[in-house]
Amino acid sequence: MAKVLVVTSGKGGVGKTTSTAALGAALAQTGKKVAVVDFDVGLRNLDLIMGAERRVVYDLINVVQGDAKLSQALIRDKRLENLHLLPASQTRDKDALTEEGVERVIGELKAEFDWIVCDSPAGIERGATLAMRFADVAVIVTNPEVSSVRDSDRIIGLLDAKTKKAEDGGRVEKHLLVTRYDRARAERGEMLKTDDVIEILSVPLLGVIPESEEVLKASNLGTPVTILSPLSAPGRAYTDAARRLIGDVVPMTIPAERRGLMTKLFGRRAA
Amino acid sequence: MTIPLRTRLPIRFRGRSYLALVLTPEAPIEDWFAGLDAWSVQSPGFFRTRPVVVDVSNVATGKADVEALVAAFGERGIRLVGIEGAMPSWVGPHLPPLFTSGREVEPPVLADAPAPKPDPAPANPRRRPAPEAAAKAAQPAPAPTPAREARKEPSSLLITEPVRSGQSIFFPDGDVTVTESVASGAEIIAGGSIHIYGALRGRAIAGCAGNKAARIFCRKMDAELLAIDGLYRTTEDLAPDLVGKPIQAWLEGDAMKVAALG
């Protein structure tokens, strides 16, 4: 049964696109057939993070409006053959998306893939509501800071009200992904602790991604961090998160300070 | 309503008469209800404060018919105080009581008659919380049968899910109880008191319809704003040692008191 996953957040810049790419690649590495879909129409970043920006011919809007077939727009990843990308358009605006069109495209993708991972734009506007509209599972990406947590709470409220599943009386499965977490700073009280974030949002934790230069490097090289350095702290955290999504029981590791330091040294040497 | 536990107190019976509106559905029943719906659209709330009796003599031939009719009225938010024109065996304890020997009154008289002042306990209309947010956030309570509703009116709203940032729960008819937390950026507005068994991080506005006796209770106080009957205090005005504690807030004269519970 195909599952539609939306990666969303209230606030921008918390790492939705990075997380979409990393989770999508990690799911594909477990053998699932995965499509990552960029819903951030007008901005278009997922193709960069996935390293496919030079191969985009048709995009989501072309497919939604019936100008291109889905098979023409899907870009197969060069590293993982069961990972595909459906890019967003940069030249159109977000009003070009229609609910009927999105529903049709999601339906076509469902027939072909095991997981459809949708990268949502930030905020509570039309683009974001359309990205979450047909989701079965949601990953809410949050930084350990109060503004990000409050906006995430707002988004969770929308997931419970505005999705097709909620309107049909069901429930979107919700998971929390805390990104850019720095344990030392959390212990010094400079950022929120994971427990506080979970307590405020009351959504089960999917994973905690440590702050790491590895993530920045991966996104600049156009390779999801789970492919570029699967053994780094963030790579492992994303892989564990993806395994939890498919139902594996993986013990939760809150990133330690020591490992953060190691990756920093390692990252500096590599760069 | 409190019932004093004194023995041997004589019970007082009082008589009071209301003008009940009698609706007489006719076959085909779907068309009749379609007509009723179209009519209700033009006068929403017409049936809210009026006792309504349904005369089933034209359409019902058994208990199942009566039950279906009562349910159909219930779906439209019309609560029936009684049934007319049915056999006694068609009406069970879960249905409105069977009325007989009703006298007919001309409709113009009804229109001119002063609005019936029903007893607050039995016949008060149950109003829904106004904004959709309340309906969305509120776990739909197990729907009581129309007959039950006519007898006993719940005047409180129970919410068993976290109230998220941006949601607004508006319930002017009574108390609001939340078993989870109220997030920063969310608000609860109640005609009566507010009870929060999780953390209160948003706004709580009690006694919004002018109720000085309303109170606010919460298990973990972290509120942005507390208000009772128009008087409010923000967290900045509160003693910092109350933050994170279980508290209650109430009015004493023109001042709001906030104190730790227990």
Short mmCIF file of C-alpha atoms in Angstrom, two decimals, chain B residues 24-218:
data_model
loop_
_atom_site.label_atom_id
_atom_site.label_comp_id
_atom_site.label_asym_id
_atom_site.label_seq_id
_atom_site.Cartn_x
_atom_site.Cartn_y
_atom_site.Cartn_z
CA THR B 24 -47.54 17.29 10.66
CA PRO B 25 -45.33 15.46 8.17
CA GLU B 26 -47.03 14.12 5.07
CA ALA B 27 -46.07 11.46 2.59
CA PRO B 28 -43.81 11.42 0.60
CA ILE B 29 -41.71 12.07 3.65
CA GLU B 30 -38.49 12.99 1.78
CA ASP B 31 -40.25 15.82 -0.04
CA TRP B 32 -41.79 17.02 3.19
CA PHE B 33 -38.39 17.20 4.90
CA ALA B 34 -36.87 18.89 1.84
CA GLY B 35 -39.56 21.53 2.16
CA LEU B 36 -38.85 21.88 5.86
CA ASP B 37 -35.13 22.29 5.19
CA ALA B 38 -35.74 24.94 2.57
CA TRP B 39 -37.96 26.75 5.00
CA SER B 40 -35.42 26.47 7.85
CA VAL B 41 -32.73 28.01 5.68
CA GLN B 42 -34.77 31.20 5.53
CA SER B 43 -35.51 31.29 9.26
CA PRO B 44 -32.57 29.67 10.99
CA GLY B 45 -33.11 29.17 14.68
CA PHE B 46 -36.89 29.37 14.45
CA PHE B 47 -37.32 26.05 16.22
CA ARG B 48 -34.66 26.63 18.82
CA THR B 49 -36.72 28.17 21.54
CA ARG B 50 -40.07 26.65 20.63
CA PRO B 51 -41.48 23.46 21.99
CA VAL B 52 -42.22 21.28 18.97
CA VAL B 53 -44.64 18.37 18.82
CA VAL B 54 -44.85 16.11 15.80
CA ASP B 55 -48.16 14.68 14.66
CA VAL B 56 -47.30 11.35 13.06
CA SER B 57 -50.82 10.22 12.25
CA ASN B 58 -50.36 10.79 8.50
CA VAL B 59 -47.13 8.92 7.99
CA ALA B 60 -46.38 6.44 10.77
CA THR B 61 -47.58 2.87 10.89
CA GLY B 62 -45.32 1.50 13.62
CA LYS B 63 -42.57 2.07 16.11
CA ALA B 64 -39.80 2.05 13.48
CA ASP B 65 -41.48 4.88 11.58
CA VAL B 66 -41.73 6.98 14.70
CA GLU B 67 -38.08 6.37 15.55
CA ALA B 68 -36.99 7.28 12.03
CA LEU B 69 -39.01 10.49 12.17
CA VAL B 70 -37.60 11.50 15.54
CA ALA B 71 -34.08 10.82 14.24
CA ALA B 72 -34.73 12.88 11.11
CA PHE B 73 -35.85 15.80 13.25
CA GLY B 74 -32.85 15.31 15.50
CA GLU B 75 -30.51 15.57 12.53
CA ARG B 76 -31.97 18.96 11.76
CA GLY B 77 -31.44 20.14 15.30
CA ILE B 78 -35.15 20.15 16.04
CA ARG B 79 -35.88 18.58 19.39
CA LEU B 80 -39.34 17.28 19.98
CA VAL B 81 -41.11 17.62 23.30
CA GLY B 82 -43.81 15.19 22.34
CA ILE B 83 -45.48 12.97 19.77
CA GLU B 84 -49.08 13.10 18.73
CA GLY B 85 -51.20 10.67 16.76
CA ALA B 86 -49.28 7.48 17.60
CA MET B 87 -50.32 4.27 19.31
CA PRO B 88 -49.02 4.02 22.89
CA SER B 89 -47.07 0.89 21.94
CA TRP B 90 -45.06 2.84 19.32
CA VAL B 91 -43.46 5.11 21.88
CA GLY B 92 -40.70 3.81 24.14
CA PRO B 93 -38.80 5.51 26.96
CA HIS B 94 -36.14 6.62 24.45
CA LEU B 95 -38.65 8.66 22.47
CA PRO B 96 -40.49 11.85 23.33
CA PRO B 97 -43.66 11.19 25.31
CA LEU B 98 -46.99 10.62 23.63
CA PHE B 99 -49.32 13.59 23.87
CA THR B 100 -53.06 13.32 23.60
CA SER B 101 -55.98 15.71 23.97
CA GLY B 102 -54.13 18.67 22.59
CA ARG B 103 -56.28 21.67 21.70
CA GLU B 104 -55.77 23.46 18.49
CA VAL B 105 -54.84 27.13 18.45
CA GLU B 106 -54.83 29.26 15.34
CA PRO B 107 -51.33 29.99 14.06
CA PRO B 108 -51.77 33.82 14.15
CA VAL B 109 -52.38 33.54 17.85
CA LEU B 110 -49.15 31.68 18.18
CA ALA B 111 -47.24 34.30 16.25
CA ASP B 112 -48.60 37.07 18.45
CA ALA B 113 -48.18 35.17 21.66
CA PRO B 114 -45.22 36.18 23.78
CA ALA B 115 -42.26 33.91 23.25
CA PRO B 116 -42.67 31.01 25.60
CA LYS B 117 -40.39 31.26 28.59
CA PRO B 118 -39.40 27.72 29.16
CA ASP B 119 -38.06 26.43 32.43
CA PRO B 120 -34.30 26.67 32.23
CA ALA B 121 -33.79 23.04 33.09
CA PRO B 122 -36.00 21.08 30.73
CA ALA B 123 -36.60 23.11 27.63
CA ASN B 124 -33.57 25.35 27.12
CA PRO B 125 -32.34 24.91 23.60
CA ARG B 126 -28.97 23.40 23.24
CA ARG B 127 -26.88 25.79 21.26
CA ARG B 128 -23.75 24.74 19.52
CA PRO B 129 -20.43 26.48 20.06
CA ALA B 130 -20.37 29.13 17.39
CA PRO B 131 -17.13 29.00 15.38
CA GLU B 132 -16.22 25.95 13.42
CA ALA B 133 -12.98 25.69 15.33
CA ALA B 134 -14.87 24.62 18.41
CA ALA B 135 -16.69 21.94 16.53
CA LYS B 136 -13.50 20.78 14.93
CA ALA B 137 -11.46 20.66 18.07
CA ALA B 138 -14.15 19.19 20.19
CA GLN B 139 -14.37 15.46 20.23
CA PRO B 140 -17.90 14.83 19.06
CA ALA B 141 -19.71 13.78 22.19
CA PRO B 142 -21.77 10.62 21.89
CA ALA B 143 -24.92 12.06 20.41
CA PRO B 144 -27.74 11.77 22.88
CA THR B 145 -31.13 10.96 21.44
CA PRO B 146 -33.30 13.98 20.80
CA ALA B 147 -35.61 12.84 23.54
CA ARG B 148 -32.85 12.89 26.10
CA GLU B 149 -31.70 16.27 24.98
CA ALA B 150 -35.12 17.66 25.46
CA ARG B 151 -35.06 16.54 29.05
CA LYS B 152 -31.55 17.32 30.15
CA GLU B 153 -29.39 19.97 28.58
CA PRO B 154 -25.63 19.63 28.84
CA SER B 155 -24.11 23.02 29.42
CA SER B 156 -20.47 22.14 29.16
CA LEU B 157 -18.01 21.37 26.40
CA LEU B 158 -15.42 18.64 26.80
CA ILE B 159 -12.29 18.71 24.66
CA THR B 160 -10.02 15.70 24.80
CA GLU B 161 -7.41 16.82 22.29
CA PRO B 162 -4.65 19.38 22.56
CA VAL B 163 -5.91 22.83 21.59
CA ARG B 164 -3.39 23.96 18.99
CA SER B 165 -1.92 27.33 18.29
CA GLY B 166 -4.35 29.39 16.19
CA GLN B 167 -7.44 27.51 17.33
CA SER B 168 -10.17 29.33 19.13
CA ILE B 169 -12.78 27.53 21.17
CA PHE B 170 -15.88 29.64 21.75
CA PHE B 171 -18.58 28.24 24.00
CA PRO B 172 -20.82 30.96 25.44
CA ASP B 173 -23.26 28.52 27.03
CA GLY B 174 -21.27 27.10 29.87
CA ASP B 175 -18.08 25.54 31.12
CA VAL B 176 -15.24 24.28 28.97
CA THR B 177 -13.10 21.39 30.13
CA VAL B 178 -9.88 20.53 28.32
CA THR B 179 -8.11 17.34 29.27
CA GLU B 180 -4.97 18.23 27.30
CA SER B 181 -2.85 21.34 26.95
CA VAL B 182 -3.83 24.67 25.44
CA ALA B 183 -0.96 25.88 23.26
CA SER B 184 0.52 29.31 23.09
CA GLY B 185 -1.49 31.22 20.50
CA ALA B 186 -4.71 29.31 21.19
CA GLU B 187 -7.69 30.65 23.10
CA ILE B 188 -10.60 29.27 25.07
CA ILE B 189 -13.61 31.54 25.51
CA ALA B 190 -16.34 30.23 27.77
CA GLY B 191 -19.54 31.62 29.18
CA GLY B 192 -18.83 29.73 32.36
CA SER B 193 -15.67 28.46 33.98
CA ILE B 194 -12.65 26.97 32.26
CA HIS B 195 -10.94 23.81 33.47
CA ILE B 196 -7.65 22.75 31.91
CA TYR B 197 -6.01 19.54 33.03
CA GLY B 198 -2.86 20.04 30.96
CA ALA B 199 -0.69 23.11 30.65
CA LEU B 200 -2.34 26.45 29.85
CA ARG B 201 0.02 28.32 27.54
CA GLY B 202 -2.52 30.33 25.58
CA ARG B 203 -5.44 32.54 26.58
CA ALA B 204 -8.33 31.62 28.83
CA ILE B 205 -11.35 33.94 28.83
CA ALA B 206 -14.04 32.83 31.27
CA GLY B 207 -17.44 34.32 31.99
CA CYS B 208 -17.49 35.99 28.58
CA ALA B 209 -21.24 36.59 28.68
CA GLY B 210 -21.04 38.48 31.94
CA ASN B 211 -20.55 35.88 34.63
CA LYS B 212 -18.65 37.20 37.62
CA ALA B 213 -18.70 33.84 39.36
CA ALA B 214 -16.76 32.08 36.58
CA ARG B 215 -13.34 30.74 37.42
CA ILE B 216 -10.30 29.45 35.60
CA PHE B 217 -8.53 26.32 36.77
CA CYS B 218 -5.44 24.79 35.28
#
